[in-house]
Amino acid sequence: QVQLVEPGGGLVQLGGSLRLSCAASGRTDSSYPIGWFRQAPGKEREFVAAISRSASSIYYANSVKGRSTISRDNAKKTVYLQMNSLKPEDTAVYYCAAGQFDYGLGSMESYDYWGQGTQVTVSS
């Protein structure tokens, strides 16, 4: 089992920045591909960004591309999502998830473990 914790959410003003973290614990003898998803009130959960185990492959949703950077520190078992130029439409609960294979990372079905989520609110 792998446990994921996502500190770093909060309230930020329009145009501001925020860095989310996804810290893994438990069965972490090997690294996992990590994805970030978000869910706004009344909407379905959607893909935000993903990074493969070695960070050789990185993916972004069009809605955050150019404004966000995903990275990882395998020694710390942590993945980061830096978000800049935040907009009100970025307001959502953000979840990180861990999978087992470095493909299909844009799909929720590719992930086996999920964090509890962290709220990001962008005020205008």
JSON list of C-alpha atoms in Angstrom, two decimals:
[
{"chain": "A", "resi": 1, "resn": "GLN", "atom": "CA", "xyz": [0.00, 0.00, 0.00]},
{"chain": "A", "resi": 2, "resn": "VAL", "atom": "CA", "xyz": [1.05, 3.53, -0.74]},
{"chain": "A", "resi": 3, "resn": "GLN", "atom": "CA", "xyz": [-0.23, 6.56, 1.12]},
{"chain": "A", "resi": 4, "resn": "LEU", "atom": "CA", "xyz": [-0.23, 9.97, -0.51]},
{"chain": "A", "resi": 5, "resn": "VAL", "atom": "CA", "xyz": [-0.48, 13.28, 1.29]},
{"chain": "A", "resi": 6, "resn": "GLU", "atom": "CA", "xyz": [-0.94, 16.60, -0.50]},
{"chain": "A", "resi": 7, "resn": "PRO", "atom": "CA", "xyz": [0.10, 19.62, 1.57]},
{"chain": "A", "resi": 8, "resn": "GLY", "atom": "CA", "xyz": [0.27, 22.99, -0.06]},
{"chain": "A", "resi": 9, "resn": "GLY", "atom": "CA", "xyz": [-3.25, 24.05, -0.95]},
{"chain": "A", "resi": 10, "resn": "GLY", "atom": "CA", "xyz": [-4.84, 27.27, 0.17]},
{"chain": "A", "resi": 11, "resn": "LEU", "atom": "CA", "xyz": [-6.26, 30.62, -0.84]},
{"chain": "A", "resi": 12, "resn": "VAL", "atom": "CA", "xyz": [-4.41, 32.65, -3.44]},
{"chain": "A", "resi": 13, "resn": "GLN", "atom": "CA", "xyz": [-5.23, 35.80, -5.34]},
{"chain": "A", "resi": 14, "resn": "LEU", "atom": "CA", "xyz": [-5.81, 36.03, -9.07]},
{"chain": "A", "resi": 15, "resn": "GLY", "atom": "CA", "xyz": [-2.49, 35.82, -10.86]},
{"chain": "A", "resi": 16, "resn": "GLY", "atom": "CA", "xyz": [-0.71, 34.36, -7.87]},
{"chain": "A", "resi": 17, "resn": "SER", "atom": "CA", "xyz": [1.31, 31.17, -7.51]},
{"chain": "A", "resi": 18, "resn": "LEU", "atom": "CA", "xyz": [1.08, 28.04, -5.45]},
{"chain": "A", "resi": 19, "resn": "ARG", "atom": "CA", "xyz": [3.15, 24.90, -5.10]},
{"chain": "A", "resi": 20, "resn": "LEU", "atom": "CA", "xyz": [1.44, 21.65, -4.26]},
{"chain": "A", "resi": 21, "resn": "SER", "atom": "CA", "xyz": [3.32, 18.67, -2.93]},
{"chain": "A", "resi": 22, "resn": "CYS", "atom": "CA", "xyz": [2.51, 14.99, -3.09]},
{"chain": "A", "resi": 23, "resn": "ALA", "atom": "CA", "xyz": [4.41, 12.99, -0.50]},
{"chain": "A", "resi": 24, "resn": "ALA", "atom": "CA", "xyz": [4.40, 9.22, -0.66]},
{"chain": "A", "resi": 25, "resn": "SER", "atom": "CA", "xyz": [4.82, 6.82, 2.23]},
{"chain": "A", "resi": 26, "resn": "GLY", "atom": "CA", "xyz": [4.28, 3.14, 2.82]},
{"chain": "A", "resi": 27, "resn": "ARG", "atom": "CA", "xyz": [5.42, 0.74, 0.12]},
{"chain": "A", "resi": 28, "resn": "THR", "atom": "CA", "xyz": [7.73, 3.15, -1.65]},
{"chain": "A", "resi": 29, "resn": "ASP", "atom": "CA", "xyz": [10.69, 0.91, -2.36]},
{"chain": "A", "resi": 30, "resn": "SER", "atom": "CA", "xyz": [10.25, 1.85, -5.98]},
{"chain": "A", "resi": 31, "resn": "SER", "atom": "CA", "xyz": [9.05, 5.08, -7.48]},
{"chain": "A", "resi": 32, "resn": "TYR", "atom": "CA", "xyz": [5.65, 5.47, -9.08]},
{"chain": "A", "resi": 33, "resn": "PRO", "atom": "CA", "xyz": [4.32, 7.60, -11.90]},
{"chain": "A", "resi": 34, "resn": "ILE", "atom": "CA", "xyz": [2.32, 10.42, -10.34]},
{"chain": "A", "resi": 35, "resn": "GLY", "atom": "CA", "xyz": [-0.62, 12.32, -11.70]},
{"chain": "A", "resi": 36, "resn": "TRP", "atom": "CA", "xyz": [-2.44, 15.40, -10.52]},
{"chain": "A", "resi": 37, "resn": "PHE", "atom": "CA", "xyz": [-6.16, 15.74, -11.01]},
{"chain": "A", "resi": 38, "resn": "ARG", "atom": "CA", "xyz": [-8.66, 18.32, -9.86]},
{"chain": "A", "resi": 39, "resn": "GLN", "atom": "CA", "xyz": [-12.35, 18.52, -9.23]},
{"chain": "A", "resi": 40, "resn": "ALA", "atom": "CA", "xyz": [-14.33, 21.72, -9.10]},
{"chain": "A", "resi": 41, "resn": "PRO", "atom": "CA", "xyz": [-17.79, 21.87, -7.49]},
{"chain": "A", "resi": 42, "resn": "GLY", "atom": "CA", "xyz": [-20.38, 20.32, -9.75]},
{"chain": "A", "resi": 43, "resn": "LYS", "atom": "CA", "xyz": [-17.81, 19.13, -12.25]},
{"chain": "A", "resi": 44, "resn": "GLU", "atom": "CA", "xyz": [-16.09, 15.86, -13.00]},
{"chain": "A", "resi": 45, "resn": "ARG", "atom": "CA", "xyz": [-12.57, 15.17, -11.90]},
{"chain": "A", "resi": 46, "resn": "GLU", "atom": "CA", "xyz": [-10.12, 16.16, -14.61]},
{"chain": "A", "resi": 47, "resn": "PHE", "atom": "CA", "xyz": [-6.50, 15.55, -15.45]},
{"chain": "A", "resi": 48, "resn": "VAL", "atom": "CA", "xyz": [-4.00, 18.33, -14.70]},
{"chain": "A", "resi": 49, "resn": "ALA", "atom": "CA", "xyz": [-0.47, 16.97, -15.06]},
{"chain": "A", "resi": 50, "resn": "ALA", "atom": "CA", "xyz": [1.55, 13.77, -14.77]},
{"chain": "A", "resi": 51, "resn": "ILE", "atom": "CA", "xyz": [5.16, 12.69, -14.49]},
{"chain": "A", "resi": 52, "resn": "SER", "atom": "CA", "xyz": [6.68, 9.30, -15.18]},
{"chain": "A", "resi": 53, "resn": "ARG", "atom": "CA", "xyz": [8.84, 7.44, -12.67]},
{"chain": "A", "resi": 54, "resn": "SER", "atom": "CA", "xyz": [12.12, 8.77, -13.96]},
{"chain": "A", "resi": 55, "resn": "ALA", "atom": "CA", "xyz": [10.66, 12.15, -14.98]},
{"chain": "A", "resi": 56, "resn": "SER", "atom": "CA", "xyz": [11.54, 11.34, -18.58]},
{"chain": "A", "resi": 57, "resn": "SER", "atom": "CA", "xyz": [7.92, 11.93, -19.62]},
{"chain": "A", "resi": 58, "resn": "ILE", "atom": "CA", "xyz": [5.77, 14.83, -18.48]},
{"chain": "A", "resi": 59, "resn": "TYR", "atom": "CA", "xyz": [2.23, 15.68, -19.51]},
{"chain": "A", "resi": 60, "resn": "TYR", "atom": "CA", "xyz": [-0.01, 18.68, -18.97]},
{"chain": "A", "resi": 61, "resn": "ALA", "atom": "CA", "xyz": [-3.61, 19.45, -19.63]},
{"chain": "A", "resi": 62, "resn": "ASN", "atom": "CA", "xyz": [-4.08, 22.27, -22.11]},
{"chain": "A", "resi": 63, "resn": "SER", "atom": "CA", "xyz": [-5.78, 24.31, -19.39]},
{"chain": "A", "resi": 64, "resn": "VAL", "atom": "CA", "xyz": [-2.59, 24.53, -17.33]},
{"chain": "A", "resi": 65, "resn": "LYS", "atom": "CA", "xyz": [0.13, 24.14, -19.96]},
{"chain": "A", "resi": 66, "resn": "GLY", "atom": "CA", "xyz": [2.57, 27.03, -19.84]},
{"chain": "A", "resi": 67, "resn": "ARG", "atom": "CA", "xyz": [1.44, 27.99, -16.35]},
{"chain": "A", "resi": 68, "resn": "SER", "atom": "CA", "xyz": [2.36, 24.87, -14.43]},
{"chain": "A", "resi": 69, "resn": "THR", "atom": "CA", "xyz": [5.42, 22.73, -13.83]},
{"chain": "A", "resi": 70, "resn": "ILE", "atom": "CA", "xyz": [5.43, 19.22, -12.44]},
{"chain": "A", "resi": 71, "resn": "SER", "atom": "CA", "xyz": [8.63, 17.81, -10.99]},
{"chain": "A", "resi": 72, "resn": "ARG", "atom": "CA", "xyz": [9.78, 15.11, -8.63]},
{"chain": "A", "resi": 73, "resn": "ASP", "atom": "CA", "xyz": [12.42, 14.36, -6.07]},
{"chain": "A", "resi": 74, "resn": "ASN", "atom": "CA", "xyz": [12.61, 10.59, -5.79]},
{"chain": "A", "resi": 75, "resn": "ALA", "atom": "CA", "xyz": [14.99, 10.74, -2.86]},
{"chain": "A", "resi": 76, "resn": "LYS", "atom": "CA", "xyz": [12.30, 12.63, -0.93]},
{"chain": "A", "resi": 77, "resn": "LYS", "atom": "CA", "xyz": [9.49, 10.56, -2.46]},
{"chain": "A", "resi": 78, "resn": "THR", "atom": "CA", "xyz": [7.75, 13.78, -3.33]},
{"chain": "A", "resi": 79, "resn": "VAL", "atom": "CA", "xyz": [6.22, 15.22, -6.48]},
{"chain": "A", "resi": 80, "resn": "TYR", "atom": "CA", "xyz": [5.58, 18.93, -6.86]},
{"chain": "A", "resi": 81, "resn": "LEU", "atom": "CA", "xyz": [3.11, 20.89, -8.92]},
{"chain": "A", "resi": 82, "resn": "GLN", "atom": "CA", "xyz": [4.04, 24.53, -9.29]},
{"chain": "A", "resi": 83, "resn": "MET", "atom": "CA", "xyz": [1.14, 26.60, -10.56]},
{"chain": "A", "resi": 84, "resn": "ASN", "atom": "CA", "xyz": [1.53, 30.19, -11.70]},
{"chain": "A", "resi": 85, "resn": "SER", "atom": "CA", "xyz": [-0.78, 32.88, -13.09]},
{"chain": "A", "resi": 86, "resn": "LEU", "atom": "CA", "xyz": [-3.66, 31.27, -11.26]},
{"chain": "A", "resi": 87, "resn": "LYS", "atom": "CA", "xyz": [-7.19, 31.96, -12.43]},
{"chain": "A", "resi": 88, "resn": "PRO", "atom": "CA", "xyz": [-10.56, 31.58, -10.68]},
{"chain": "A", "resi": 89, "resn": "GLU", "atom": "CA", "xyz": [-11.24, 28.56, -12.88]},
{"chain": "A", "resi": 90, "resn": "ASP", "atom": "CA", "xyz": [-8.28, 26.82, -11.23]},
{"chain": "A", "resi": 91, "resn": "THR", "atom": "CA", "xyz": [-10.32, 26.67, -8.02]},
{"chain": "A", "resi": 92, "resn": "ALA", "atom": "CA", "xyz": [-10.82, 23.02, -7.17]},
{"chain": "A", "resi": 93, "resn": "VAL", "atom": "CA", "xyz": [-9.81, 20.19, -4.91]},
{"chain": "A", "resi": 94, "resn": "TYR", "atom": "CA", "xyz": [-6.52, 18.86, -6.21]},
{"chain": "A", "resi": 95, "resn": "TYR", "atom": "CA", "xyz": [-5.66, 15.18, -5.89]},
{"chain": "A", "resi": 96, "resn": "CYS", "atom": "CA", "xyz": [-2.44, 13.37, -6.55]},
{"chain": "A", "resi": 97, "resn": "ALA", "atom": "CA", "xyz": [-2.43, 9.74, -7.55]},
{"chain": "A", "resi": 98, "resn": "ALA", "atom": "CA", "xyz": [0.17, 7.01, -7.99]},
{"chain": "A", "resi": 99, "resn": "GLY", "atom": "CA", "xyz": [0.13, 4.41, -10.70]},
{"chain": "A", "resi": 100, "resn": "GLN", "atom": "CA", "xyz": [2.29, 1.47, -11.65]},
{"chain": "A", "resi": 101, "resn": "PHE", "atom": "CA", "xyz": [3.05, 1.97, -15.33]},
{"chain": "A", "resi": 102, "resn": "ASP", "atom": "CA", "xyz": [4.39, 4.91, -17.29]},
{"chain": "A", "resi": 103, "resn": "TYR", "atom": "CA", "xyz": [1.59, 5.04, -19.81]},
{"chain": "A", "resi": 104, "resn": "GLY", "atom": "CA", "xyz": [-1.98, 6.19, -19.93]},
{"chain": "A", "resi": 105, "resn": "LEU", "atom": "CA", "xyz": [-1.15, 8.78, -17.32]},
{"chain": "A", "resi": 106, "resn": "GLY", "atom": "CA", "xyz": [-3.89, 11.12, -18.44]},
{"chain": "A", "resi": 107, "resn": "SER", "atom": "CA", "xyz": [-6.57, 8.68, -17.35]},
{"chain": "A", "resi": 108, "resn": "MET", "atom": "CA", "xyz": [-7.79, 8.18, -13.78]},
{"chain": "A", "resi": 109, "resn": "GLU", "atom": "CA", "xyz": [-8.04, 4.46, -14.48]},
{"chain": "A", "resi": 110, "resn": "SER", "atom": "CA", "xyz": [-4.25, 4.28, -14.67]},
{"chain": "A", "resi": 111, "resn": "TYR", "atom": "CA", "xyz": [-3.84, 5.08, -10.99]},
{"chain": "A", "resi": 112, "resn": "ASP", "atom": "CA", "xyz": [-4.15, 2.78, -8.01]},
{"chain": "A", "resi": 113, "resn": "TYR", "atom": "CA", "xyz": [-3.58, 5.08, -5.06]},
{"chain": "A", "resi": 114, "resn": "TRP", "atom": "CA", "xyz": [-5.09, 8.47, -4.35]},
{"chain": "A", "resi": 115, "resn": "GLY", "atom": "CA", "xyz": [-4.47, 11.20, -1.83]},
{"chain": "A", "resi": 116, "resn": "GLN", "atom": "CA", "xyz": [-7.24, 12.83, 0.16]},
{"chain": "A", "resi": 117, "resn": "GLY", "atom": "CA", "xyz": [-7.10, 16.04, -1.84]},
{"chain": "A", "resi": 118, "resn": "THR", "atom": "CA", "xyz": [-6.24, 19.63, -1.03]},
{"chain": "A", "resi": 119, "resn": "GLN", "atom": "CA", "xyz": [-8.37, 22.69, -1.67]},
{"chain": "A", "resi": 120, "resn": "VAL", "atom": "CA", "xyz": [-7.05, 25.43, -3.93]},
{"chain": "A", "resi": 121, "resn": "THR", "atom": "CA", "xyz": [-9.12, 28.60, -4.08]},
{"chain": "A", "resi": 122, "resn": "VAL", "atom": "CA", "xyz": [-8.27, 31.48, -6.38]},
{"chain": "A", "resi": 123, "resn": "SER", "atom": "CA", "xyz": [-9.95, 34.73, -5.45]},
{"chain": "A", "resi": 124, "resn": "SER", "atom": "CA", "xyz": [-10.63, 37.49, -7.92]}
]
